mmCIF file of C-alpha atoms in Angstrom:
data_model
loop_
_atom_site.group_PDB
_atom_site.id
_atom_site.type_symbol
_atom_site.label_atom_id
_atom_site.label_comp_id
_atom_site.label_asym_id
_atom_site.label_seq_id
_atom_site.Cartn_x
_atom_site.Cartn_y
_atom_site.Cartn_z
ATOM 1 C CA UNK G 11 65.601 89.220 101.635
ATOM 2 C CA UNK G 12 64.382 86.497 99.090
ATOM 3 C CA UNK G 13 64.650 89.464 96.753
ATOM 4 C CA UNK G 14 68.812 89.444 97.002
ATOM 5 C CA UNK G 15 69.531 85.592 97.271
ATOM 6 C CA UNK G 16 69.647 85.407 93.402
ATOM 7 C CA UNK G 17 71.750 88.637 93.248
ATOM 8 C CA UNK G 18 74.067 86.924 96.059
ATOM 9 C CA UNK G 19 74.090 83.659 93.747
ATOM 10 C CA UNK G 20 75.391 85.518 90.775
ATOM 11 C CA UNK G 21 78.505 87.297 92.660
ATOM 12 C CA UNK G 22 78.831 84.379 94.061
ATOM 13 C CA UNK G 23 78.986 82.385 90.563
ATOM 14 C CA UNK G 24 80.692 85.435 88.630
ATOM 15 C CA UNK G 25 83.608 85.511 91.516
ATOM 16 C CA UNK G 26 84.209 82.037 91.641
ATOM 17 C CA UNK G 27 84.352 81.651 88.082
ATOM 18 C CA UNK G 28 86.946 84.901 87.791
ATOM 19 C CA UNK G 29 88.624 83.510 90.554
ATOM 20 C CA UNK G 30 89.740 80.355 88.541
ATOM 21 C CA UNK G 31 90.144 82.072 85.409
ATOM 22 C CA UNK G 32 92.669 84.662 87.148
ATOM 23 C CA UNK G 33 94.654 81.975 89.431
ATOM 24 C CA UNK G 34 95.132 80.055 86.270
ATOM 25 C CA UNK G 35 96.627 82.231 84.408
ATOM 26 C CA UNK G 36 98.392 83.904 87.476
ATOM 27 C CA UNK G 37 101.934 82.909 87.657
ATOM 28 C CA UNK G 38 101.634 84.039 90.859
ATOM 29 C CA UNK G 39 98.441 82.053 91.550
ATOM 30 C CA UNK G 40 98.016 79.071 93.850
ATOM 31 C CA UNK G 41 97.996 75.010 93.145
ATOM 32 C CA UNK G 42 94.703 74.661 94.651
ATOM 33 C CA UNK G 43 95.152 71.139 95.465
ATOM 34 C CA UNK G 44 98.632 71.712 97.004
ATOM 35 C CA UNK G 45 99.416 71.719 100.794
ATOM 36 C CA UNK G 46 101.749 74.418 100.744
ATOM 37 C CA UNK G 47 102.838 73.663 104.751
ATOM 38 C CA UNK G 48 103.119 69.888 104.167
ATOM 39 C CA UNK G 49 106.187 69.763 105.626
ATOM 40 C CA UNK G 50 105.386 71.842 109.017
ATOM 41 C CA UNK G 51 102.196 69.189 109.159
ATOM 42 C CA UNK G 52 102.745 66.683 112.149
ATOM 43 C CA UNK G 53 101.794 64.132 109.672
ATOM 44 C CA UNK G 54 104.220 62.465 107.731
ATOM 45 C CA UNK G 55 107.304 63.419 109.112
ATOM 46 C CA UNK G 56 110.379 60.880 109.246
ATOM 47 C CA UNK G 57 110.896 60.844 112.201
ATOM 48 C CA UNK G 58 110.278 57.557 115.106
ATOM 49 C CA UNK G 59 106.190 57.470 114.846
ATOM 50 C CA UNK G 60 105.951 56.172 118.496
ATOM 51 C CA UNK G 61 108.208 58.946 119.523
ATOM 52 C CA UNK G 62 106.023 60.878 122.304
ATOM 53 C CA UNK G 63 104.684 64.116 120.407
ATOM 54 C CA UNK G 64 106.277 67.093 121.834
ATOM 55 C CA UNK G 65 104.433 70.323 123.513
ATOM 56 C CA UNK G 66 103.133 72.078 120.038
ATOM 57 C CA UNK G 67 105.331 74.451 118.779
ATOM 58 C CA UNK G 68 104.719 77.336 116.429
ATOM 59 C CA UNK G 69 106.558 80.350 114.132
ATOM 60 C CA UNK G 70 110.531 80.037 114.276
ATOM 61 C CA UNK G 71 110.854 77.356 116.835
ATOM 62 C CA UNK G 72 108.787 74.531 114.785
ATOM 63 C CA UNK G 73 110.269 75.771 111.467
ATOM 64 C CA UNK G 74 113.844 74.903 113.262
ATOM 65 C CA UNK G 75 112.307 71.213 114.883
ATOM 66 C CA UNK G 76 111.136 70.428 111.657
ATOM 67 C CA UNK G 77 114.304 71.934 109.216
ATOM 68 C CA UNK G 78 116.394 69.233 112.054
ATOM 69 C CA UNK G 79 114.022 66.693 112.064
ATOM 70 C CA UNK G 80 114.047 66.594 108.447
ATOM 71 C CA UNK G 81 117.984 66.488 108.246
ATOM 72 C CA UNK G 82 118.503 70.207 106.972
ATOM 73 C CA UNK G 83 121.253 71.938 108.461
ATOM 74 C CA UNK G 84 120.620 75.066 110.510
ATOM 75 C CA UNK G 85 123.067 77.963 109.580
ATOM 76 C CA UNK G 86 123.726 81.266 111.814
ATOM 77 C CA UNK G 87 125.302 84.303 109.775
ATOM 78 C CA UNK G 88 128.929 83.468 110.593
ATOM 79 C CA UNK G 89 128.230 79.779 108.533
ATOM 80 C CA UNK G 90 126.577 81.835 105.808
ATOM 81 C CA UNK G 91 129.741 84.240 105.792
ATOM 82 C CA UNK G 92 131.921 81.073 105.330
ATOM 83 C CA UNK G 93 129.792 79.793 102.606
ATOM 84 C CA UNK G 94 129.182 83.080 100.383
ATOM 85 C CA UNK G 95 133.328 83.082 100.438
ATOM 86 C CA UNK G 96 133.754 79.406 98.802
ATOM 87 C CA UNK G 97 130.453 80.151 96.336
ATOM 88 C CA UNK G 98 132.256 83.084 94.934
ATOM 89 C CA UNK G 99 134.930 80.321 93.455
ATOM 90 C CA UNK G 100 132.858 77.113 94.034
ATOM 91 C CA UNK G 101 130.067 76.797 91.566
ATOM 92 C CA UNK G 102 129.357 73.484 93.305
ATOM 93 C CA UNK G 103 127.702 75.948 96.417
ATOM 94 C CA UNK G 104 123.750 77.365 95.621
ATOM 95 C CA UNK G 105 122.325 80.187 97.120
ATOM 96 C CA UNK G 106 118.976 80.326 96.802
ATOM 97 C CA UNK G 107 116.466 83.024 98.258
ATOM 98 C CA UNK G 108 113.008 81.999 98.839
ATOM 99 C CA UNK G 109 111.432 85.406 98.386
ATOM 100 C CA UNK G 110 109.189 87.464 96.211
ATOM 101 C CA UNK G 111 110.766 89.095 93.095
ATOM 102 C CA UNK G 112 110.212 92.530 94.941
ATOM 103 C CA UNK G 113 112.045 91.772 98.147
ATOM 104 C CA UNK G 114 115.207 90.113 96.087
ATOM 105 C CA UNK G 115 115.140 93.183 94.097
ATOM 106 C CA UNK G 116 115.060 95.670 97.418
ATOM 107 C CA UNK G 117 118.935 93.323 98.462
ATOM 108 C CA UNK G 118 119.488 89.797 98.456
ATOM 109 C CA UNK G 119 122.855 87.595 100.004
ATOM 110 C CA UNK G 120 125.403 88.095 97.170
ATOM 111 C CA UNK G 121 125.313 85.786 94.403
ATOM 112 C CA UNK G 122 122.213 84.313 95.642
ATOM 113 C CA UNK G 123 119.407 82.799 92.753
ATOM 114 C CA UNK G 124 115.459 84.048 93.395
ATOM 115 C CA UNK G 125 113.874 80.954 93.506
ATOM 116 C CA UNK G 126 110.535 81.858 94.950
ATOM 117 C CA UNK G 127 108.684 79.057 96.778
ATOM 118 C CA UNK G 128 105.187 79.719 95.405
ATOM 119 C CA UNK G 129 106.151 80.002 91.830
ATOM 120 C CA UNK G 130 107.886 77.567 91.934
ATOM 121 C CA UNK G 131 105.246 75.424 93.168
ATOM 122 C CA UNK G 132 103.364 76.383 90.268
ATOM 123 C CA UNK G 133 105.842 76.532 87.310
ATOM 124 C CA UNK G 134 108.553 73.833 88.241
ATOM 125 C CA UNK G 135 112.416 75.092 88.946
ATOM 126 C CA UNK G 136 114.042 76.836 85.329
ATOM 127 C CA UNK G 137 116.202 74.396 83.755
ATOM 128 C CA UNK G 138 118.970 76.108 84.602
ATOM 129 C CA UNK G 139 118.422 76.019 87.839
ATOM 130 C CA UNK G 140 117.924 72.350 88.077
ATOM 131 C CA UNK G 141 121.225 71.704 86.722
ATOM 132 C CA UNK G 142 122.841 73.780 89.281
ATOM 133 C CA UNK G 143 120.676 71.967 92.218
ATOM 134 C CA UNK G 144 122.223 68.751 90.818
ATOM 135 C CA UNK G 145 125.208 69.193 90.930
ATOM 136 C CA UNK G 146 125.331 71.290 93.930
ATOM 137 C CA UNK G 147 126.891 69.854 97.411
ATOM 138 C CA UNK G 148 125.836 73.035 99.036
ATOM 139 C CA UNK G 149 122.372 74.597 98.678
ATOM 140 C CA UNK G 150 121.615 77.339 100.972
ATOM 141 C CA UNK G 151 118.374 78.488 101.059
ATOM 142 C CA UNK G 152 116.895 81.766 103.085
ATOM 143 C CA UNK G 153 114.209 84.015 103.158
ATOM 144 C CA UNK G 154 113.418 86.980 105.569
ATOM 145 C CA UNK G 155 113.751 84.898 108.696
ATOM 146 C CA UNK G 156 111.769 84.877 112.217
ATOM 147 C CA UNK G 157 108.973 82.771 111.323
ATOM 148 C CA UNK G 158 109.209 83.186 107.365
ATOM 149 C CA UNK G 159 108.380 79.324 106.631
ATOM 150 C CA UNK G 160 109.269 79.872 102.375
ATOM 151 C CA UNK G 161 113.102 78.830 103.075
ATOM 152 C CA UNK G 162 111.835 75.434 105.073
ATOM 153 C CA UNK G 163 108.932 74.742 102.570
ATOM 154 C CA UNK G 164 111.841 75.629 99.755
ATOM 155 C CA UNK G 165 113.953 72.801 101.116
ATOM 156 C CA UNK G 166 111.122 70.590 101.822
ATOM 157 C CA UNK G 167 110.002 70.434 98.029
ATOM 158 C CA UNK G 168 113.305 70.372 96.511
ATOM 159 C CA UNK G 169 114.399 67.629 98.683
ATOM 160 C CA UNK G 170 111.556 64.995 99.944
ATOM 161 C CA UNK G 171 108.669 66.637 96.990
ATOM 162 C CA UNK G 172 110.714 66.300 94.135
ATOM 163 C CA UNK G 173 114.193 64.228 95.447
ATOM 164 C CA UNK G 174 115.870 64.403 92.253
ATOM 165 C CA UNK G 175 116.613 67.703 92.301
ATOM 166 C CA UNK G 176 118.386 67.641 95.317
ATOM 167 C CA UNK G 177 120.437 64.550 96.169
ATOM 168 C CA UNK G 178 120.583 64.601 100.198
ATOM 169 C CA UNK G 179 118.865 66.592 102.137
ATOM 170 C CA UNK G 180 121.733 67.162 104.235
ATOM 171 C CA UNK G 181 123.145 69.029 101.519
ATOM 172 C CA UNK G 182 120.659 71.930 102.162
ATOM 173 C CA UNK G 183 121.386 74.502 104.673
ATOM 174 C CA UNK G 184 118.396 76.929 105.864
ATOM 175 C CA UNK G 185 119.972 80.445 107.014
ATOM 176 C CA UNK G 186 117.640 80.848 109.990
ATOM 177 C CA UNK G 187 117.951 84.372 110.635
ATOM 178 C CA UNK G 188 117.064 85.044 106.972
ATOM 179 C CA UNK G 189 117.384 88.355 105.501
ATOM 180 C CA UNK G 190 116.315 90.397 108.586
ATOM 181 C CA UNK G 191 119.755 88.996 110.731
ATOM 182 C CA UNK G 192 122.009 90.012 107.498
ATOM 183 C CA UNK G 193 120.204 93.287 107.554
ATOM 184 C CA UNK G 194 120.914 94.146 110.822
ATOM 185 C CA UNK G 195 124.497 92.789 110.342
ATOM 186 C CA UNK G 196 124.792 94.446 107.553
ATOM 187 C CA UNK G 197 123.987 98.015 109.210
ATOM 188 C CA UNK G 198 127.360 97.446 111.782
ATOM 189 C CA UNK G 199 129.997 95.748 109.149
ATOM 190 C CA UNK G 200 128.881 96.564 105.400
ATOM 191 C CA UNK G 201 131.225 94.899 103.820
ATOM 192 C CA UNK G 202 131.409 92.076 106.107
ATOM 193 C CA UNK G 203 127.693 91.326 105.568
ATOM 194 C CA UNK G 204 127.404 92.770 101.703
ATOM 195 C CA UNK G 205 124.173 93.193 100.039
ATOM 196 C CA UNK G 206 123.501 92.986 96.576
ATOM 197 C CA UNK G 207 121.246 94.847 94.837
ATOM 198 C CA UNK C 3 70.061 114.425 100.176
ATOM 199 C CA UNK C 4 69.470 111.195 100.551
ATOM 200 C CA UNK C 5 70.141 109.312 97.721
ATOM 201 C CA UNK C 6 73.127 111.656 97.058
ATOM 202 C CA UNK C 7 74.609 110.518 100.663
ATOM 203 C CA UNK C 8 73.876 106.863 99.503
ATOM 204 C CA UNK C 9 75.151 106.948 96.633
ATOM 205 C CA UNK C 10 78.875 108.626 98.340
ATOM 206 C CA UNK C 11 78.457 105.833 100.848
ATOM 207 C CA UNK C 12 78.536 103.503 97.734
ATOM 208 C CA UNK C 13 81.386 104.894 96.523
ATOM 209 C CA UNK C 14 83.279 104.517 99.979
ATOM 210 C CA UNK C 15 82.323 100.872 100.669
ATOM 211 C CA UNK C 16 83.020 99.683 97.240
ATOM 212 C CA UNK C 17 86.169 101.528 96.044
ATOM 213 C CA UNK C 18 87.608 100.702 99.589
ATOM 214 C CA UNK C 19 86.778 96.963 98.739
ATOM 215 C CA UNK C 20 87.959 96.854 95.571
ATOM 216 C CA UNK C 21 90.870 98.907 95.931
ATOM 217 C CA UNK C 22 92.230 96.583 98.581
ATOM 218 C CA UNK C 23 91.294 93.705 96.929
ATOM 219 C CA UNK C 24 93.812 94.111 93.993
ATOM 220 C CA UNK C 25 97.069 93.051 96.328
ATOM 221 C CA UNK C 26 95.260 89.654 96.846
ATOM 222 C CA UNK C 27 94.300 88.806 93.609
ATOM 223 C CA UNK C 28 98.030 89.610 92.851
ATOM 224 C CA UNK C 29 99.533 87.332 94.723
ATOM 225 C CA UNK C 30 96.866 84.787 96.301
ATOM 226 C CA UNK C 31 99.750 83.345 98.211
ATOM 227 C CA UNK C 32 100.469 86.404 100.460
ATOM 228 C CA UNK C 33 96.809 86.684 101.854
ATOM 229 C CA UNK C 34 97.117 82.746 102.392
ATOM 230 C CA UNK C 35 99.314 83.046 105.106
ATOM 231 C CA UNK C 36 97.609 85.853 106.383
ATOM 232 C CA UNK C 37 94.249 83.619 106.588
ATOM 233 C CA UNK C 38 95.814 80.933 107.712
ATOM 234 C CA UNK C 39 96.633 82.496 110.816
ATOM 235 C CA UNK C 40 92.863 83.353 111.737
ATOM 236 C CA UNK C 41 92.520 79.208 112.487
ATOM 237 C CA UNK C 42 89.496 79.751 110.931
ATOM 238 C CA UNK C 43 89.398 77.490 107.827
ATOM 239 C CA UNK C 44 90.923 73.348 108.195
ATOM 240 C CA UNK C 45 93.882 73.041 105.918
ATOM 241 C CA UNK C 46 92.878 69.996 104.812
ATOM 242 C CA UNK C 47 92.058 68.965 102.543
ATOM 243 C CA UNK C 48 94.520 72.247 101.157
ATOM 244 C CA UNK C 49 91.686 73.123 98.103
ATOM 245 C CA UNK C 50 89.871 75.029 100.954
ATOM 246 C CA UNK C 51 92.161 77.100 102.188
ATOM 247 C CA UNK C 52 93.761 77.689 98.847
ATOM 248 C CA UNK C 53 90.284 77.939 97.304
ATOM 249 C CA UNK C 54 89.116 80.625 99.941
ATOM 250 C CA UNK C 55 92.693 82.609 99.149
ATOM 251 C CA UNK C 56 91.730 83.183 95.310
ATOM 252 C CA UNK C 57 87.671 83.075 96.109
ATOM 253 C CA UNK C 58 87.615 86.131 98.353
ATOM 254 C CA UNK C 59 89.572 88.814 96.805
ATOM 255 C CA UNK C 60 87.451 88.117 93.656
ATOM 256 C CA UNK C 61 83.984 88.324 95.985
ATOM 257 C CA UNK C 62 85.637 91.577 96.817
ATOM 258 C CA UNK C 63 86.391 93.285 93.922
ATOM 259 C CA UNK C 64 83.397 92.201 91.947
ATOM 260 C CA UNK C 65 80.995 93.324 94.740
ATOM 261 C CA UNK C 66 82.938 96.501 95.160
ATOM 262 C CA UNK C 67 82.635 97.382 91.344
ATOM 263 C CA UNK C 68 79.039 96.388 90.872
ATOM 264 C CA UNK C 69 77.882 98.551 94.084
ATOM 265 C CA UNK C 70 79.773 101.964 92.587
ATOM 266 C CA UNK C 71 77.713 101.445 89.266
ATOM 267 C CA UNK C 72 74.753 100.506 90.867
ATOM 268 C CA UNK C 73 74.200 96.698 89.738
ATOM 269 C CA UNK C 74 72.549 94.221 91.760
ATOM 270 C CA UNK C 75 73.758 96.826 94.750
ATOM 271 C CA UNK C 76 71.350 95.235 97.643
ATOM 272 C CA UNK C 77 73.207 92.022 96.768
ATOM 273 C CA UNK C 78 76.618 93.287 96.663
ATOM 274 C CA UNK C 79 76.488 95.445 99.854
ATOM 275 C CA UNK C 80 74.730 92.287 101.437
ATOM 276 C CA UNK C 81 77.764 89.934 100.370
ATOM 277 C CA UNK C 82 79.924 92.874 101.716
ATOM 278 C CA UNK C 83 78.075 93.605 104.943
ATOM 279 C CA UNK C 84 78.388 89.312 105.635
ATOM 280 C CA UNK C 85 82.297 89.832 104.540
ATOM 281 C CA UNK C 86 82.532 92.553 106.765
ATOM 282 C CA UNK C 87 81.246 90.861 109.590
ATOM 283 C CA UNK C 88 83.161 88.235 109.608
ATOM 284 C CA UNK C 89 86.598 89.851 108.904
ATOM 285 C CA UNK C 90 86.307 92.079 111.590
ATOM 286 C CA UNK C 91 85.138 89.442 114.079
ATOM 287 C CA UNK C 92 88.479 87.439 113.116
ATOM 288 C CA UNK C 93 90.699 90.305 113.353
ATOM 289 C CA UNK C 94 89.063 91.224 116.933
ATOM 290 C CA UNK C 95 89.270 87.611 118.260
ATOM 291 C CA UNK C 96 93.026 87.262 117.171
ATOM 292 C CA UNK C 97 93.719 90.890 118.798
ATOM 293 C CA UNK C 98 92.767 89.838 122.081
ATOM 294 C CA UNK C 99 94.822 86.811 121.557
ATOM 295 C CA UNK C 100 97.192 89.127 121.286
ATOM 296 C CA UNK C 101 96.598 90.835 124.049
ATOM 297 C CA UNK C 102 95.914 88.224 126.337
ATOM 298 C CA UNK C 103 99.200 86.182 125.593
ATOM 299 C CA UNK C 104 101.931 89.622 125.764
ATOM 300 C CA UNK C 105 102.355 92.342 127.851
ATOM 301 C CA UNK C 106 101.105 94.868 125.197
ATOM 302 C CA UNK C 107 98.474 98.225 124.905
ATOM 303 C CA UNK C 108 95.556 97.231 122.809
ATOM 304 C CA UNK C 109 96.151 100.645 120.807
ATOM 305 C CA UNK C 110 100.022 98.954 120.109
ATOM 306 C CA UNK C 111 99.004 95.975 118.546
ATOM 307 C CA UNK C 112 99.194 96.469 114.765
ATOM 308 C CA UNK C 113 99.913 92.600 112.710
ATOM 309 C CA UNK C 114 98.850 92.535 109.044
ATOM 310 C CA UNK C 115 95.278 91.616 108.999
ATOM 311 C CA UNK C 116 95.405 90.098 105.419
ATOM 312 C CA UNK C 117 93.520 93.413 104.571
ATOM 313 C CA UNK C 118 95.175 94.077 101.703
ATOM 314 C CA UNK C 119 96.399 97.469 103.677
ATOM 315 C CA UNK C 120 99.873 95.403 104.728
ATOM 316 C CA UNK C 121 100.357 95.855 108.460
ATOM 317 C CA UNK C 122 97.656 98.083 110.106
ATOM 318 C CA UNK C 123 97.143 99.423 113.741
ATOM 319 C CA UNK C 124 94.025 97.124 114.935
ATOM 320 C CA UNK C 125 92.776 100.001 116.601
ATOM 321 C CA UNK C 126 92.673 102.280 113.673
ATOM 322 C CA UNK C 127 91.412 99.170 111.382
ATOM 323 C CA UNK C 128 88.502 98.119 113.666
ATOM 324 C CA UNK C 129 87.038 101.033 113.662
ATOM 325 C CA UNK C 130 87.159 101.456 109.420
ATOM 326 C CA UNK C 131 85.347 98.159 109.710
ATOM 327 C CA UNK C 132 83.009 98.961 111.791
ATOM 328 C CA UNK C 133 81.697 102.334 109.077
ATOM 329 C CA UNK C 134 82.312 99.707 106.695
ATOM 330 C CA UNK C 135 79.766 97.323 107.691
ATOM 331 C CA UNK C 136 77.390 100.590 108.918
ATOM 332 C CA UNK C 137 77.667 101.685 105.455
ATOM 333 C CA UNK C 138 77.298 98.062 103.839
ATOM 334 C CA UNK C 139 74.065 97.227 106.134
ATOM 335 C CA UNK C 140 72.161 100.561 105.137
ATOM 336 C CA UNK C 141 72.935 100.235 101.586
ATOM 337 C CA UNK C 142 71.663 96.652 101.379
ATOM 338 C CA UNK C 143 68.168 97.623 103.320
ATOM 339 C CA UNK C 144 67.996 100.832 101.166
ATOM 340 C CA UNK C 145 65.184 100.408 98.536
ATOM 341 C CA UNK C 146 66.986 103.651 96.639
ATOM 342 C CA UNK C 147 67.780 102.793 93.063
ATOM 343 C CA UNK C 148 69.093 106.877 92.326
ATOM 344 C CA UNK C 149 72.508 107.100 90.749
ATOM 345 C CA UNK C 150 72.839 103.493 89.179
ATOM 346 C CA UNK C 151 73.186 102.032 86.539
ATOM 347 C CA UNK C 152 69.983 99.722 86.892
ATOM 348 C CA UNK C 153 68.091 102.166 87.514
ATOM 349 C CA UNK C 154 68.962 103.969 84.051
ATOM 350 C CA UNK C 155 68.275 101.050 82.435
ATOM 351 C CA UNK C 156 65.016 100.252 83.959
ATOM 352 C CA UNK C 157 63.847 104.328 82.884
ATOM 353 C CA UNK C 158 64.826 104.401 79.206
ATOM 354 C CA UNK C 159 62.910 100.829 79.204
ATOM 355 C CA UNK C 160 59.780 102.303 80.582
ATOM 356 C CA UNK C 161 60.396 105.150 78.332
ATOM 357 C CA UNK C 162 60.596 102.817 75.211
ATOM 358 C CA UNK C 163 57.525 100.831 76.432
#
């Protein structure tokens, strides 16, 4: 057994230091110091600290507490409907999905922006982007729904992470059911609930 | 026979590893969330969950690698076997979480397992583990050095000497 231990130190040692090397250069990789969930944490929140905590919640239902608590607005696929139909003359309304570059490309809302949480995280919002966010009075942000937490965390760090990109955040609306509702919609009315590819 | 059926067993536990390693060292973030839902690591302070997200896969794939040539192999299929061990355990304890808290057949429950496979059966995965970690153990108690690349080396230095 002693034998292994300095065979087990060197994968060990090797994989850490690949490990670093790779998430570095990974624009995929990970802020290692970054709480990715700080927002679903029951720290820190805004609202009344002596309030009574609630019975703990988890998956869709604390993603919508929090998104409320937090002064997002909650939108159902009929609000979303509304929206997409001003945004197509209204440059003033953002649509931003929270997803990977593969899901966007497999349909996204039309006229929606990928703005993927996670690389964002790790290389800031594209200039062009951040122009848009500024002078936006509607951001809606989704990503596959259920308990898909990258549209809250999305909101969360455009808003109360970095608050100049967003003025208010009651300017951001989450689309709860994310991409799964306006899938299934999408299957009864297709032109109602249009995907873009 | 031997050696020949250690050395296929090799193959199996470390081109599995490695293969299914590549997804997470593409995008650490993905098996993140998967491990997060195990409730196994603290998220704070967030280095160590994040840390464990980019350590892993790279554990994986290294030890998978060095145990098809045949480098350090007793440590790599030790590292694997502890892996192993632990993986499975997790995915078993959050199955019967499953199972206790809805009205579903063992055999139904499938959830993605942060395997690198995307969403698996449990009861097809548990038992893949379970040769795994069979396969892993015997390797790492194995003295055998046929069919590796250290043991090529260690020949043509004897021969040389």
């Amino acid at each position: 057994m002693l034998k292994i231990l300095p065979e087990l130190s060197l994968f060990l040692l090797l994989s850490a230091a690949a490990a670093l090397v790779s998430n570095a250069i990974n624009p995929n990789g990970l802020v290692l110091n970054f709480d990715y969930r700080s927002g679903l944490q029951d720290s820190g929140t805004p609202s009344d600290l002596n309030q009574e905590s609630a019975e703990p919640q988890s998956g869709e239902a604390l993603i919508q507490a929090k998104a409320q608590e937090y002064g997002f607005q909650l939108s159902g696929p009929e609000d979303v409907q509304a929206l997409l139909e001003e945004a197509s003359q209204e440059e003033a309304i953002l649509i931003l999905d929270a997803r990977t570059a593969q899901a966007f490309a497999d349909g996204h809302l039309p006229g929606a922006v990928r703005l993927d949480y996670w690389e964002v995280v790790k290389q800031g919002v594209d200039p062009a982007i951040q122009a848009r966010l500024q002078q936006a009075f509607v951001v809606l942000i989704y990503c596959n729904g259920g308990d898909c937490e990258d549209s809250f965390n999305l909101a969360f760090y455009l808003s109360y992470q970095n608050p100049d990109l967003v003025a208010s955040p009651e300017l951001i609306h989450i689309f709860t059911g994310g991409m799964e509702a306006w899938r299934q919609l999408n299957q009864k009315d297709p032109q109602g609930y249009a995907i873009e590819r | 026979m031997k050696a020949l059926l250690l050395f296929l067993l090799r193959l199996y536990v470390g081109l599995y590893m490695a293969y299914y390693s590549l997804p997470k060292i593409k995008r650490p973030s993905d098996f993140l969330k998967n491990i997060r839902l195990y409730e196994m690591v603290p998220e704070n302070p967030p280095w160590l969950l994040n840390g464990m997200a980019v350590w892993i896969p790279w554990m994986e794939l290294l030890a998978g690698l060095f145990l098809v040539l045949g480098i350090a192999r007793r440590g790599a299929a030790t590292l694997l076997t502890f892996l192993l061990v632990i993986f499975s355990a997790a995915i078993l304890w959050r199955t019967l979480g499953i199972f206790q808290a809805q009205d579903i057949a063992f055999c139904d429950i499938a959830f993605d397992c942060g395997c690198g496979t995307g969403e698996v059966i449990i009861c097809h995965k548990l038992p893949i583990n379970f040769s795994l970690i069979l396969a892993a153990a015997w390797i790492a108690c194995s003295q055998d050095r046929s069919w590796s690349l250290t043991s090529k080396f260690s020949r043509r230095r004897n021969e040389t000497e």
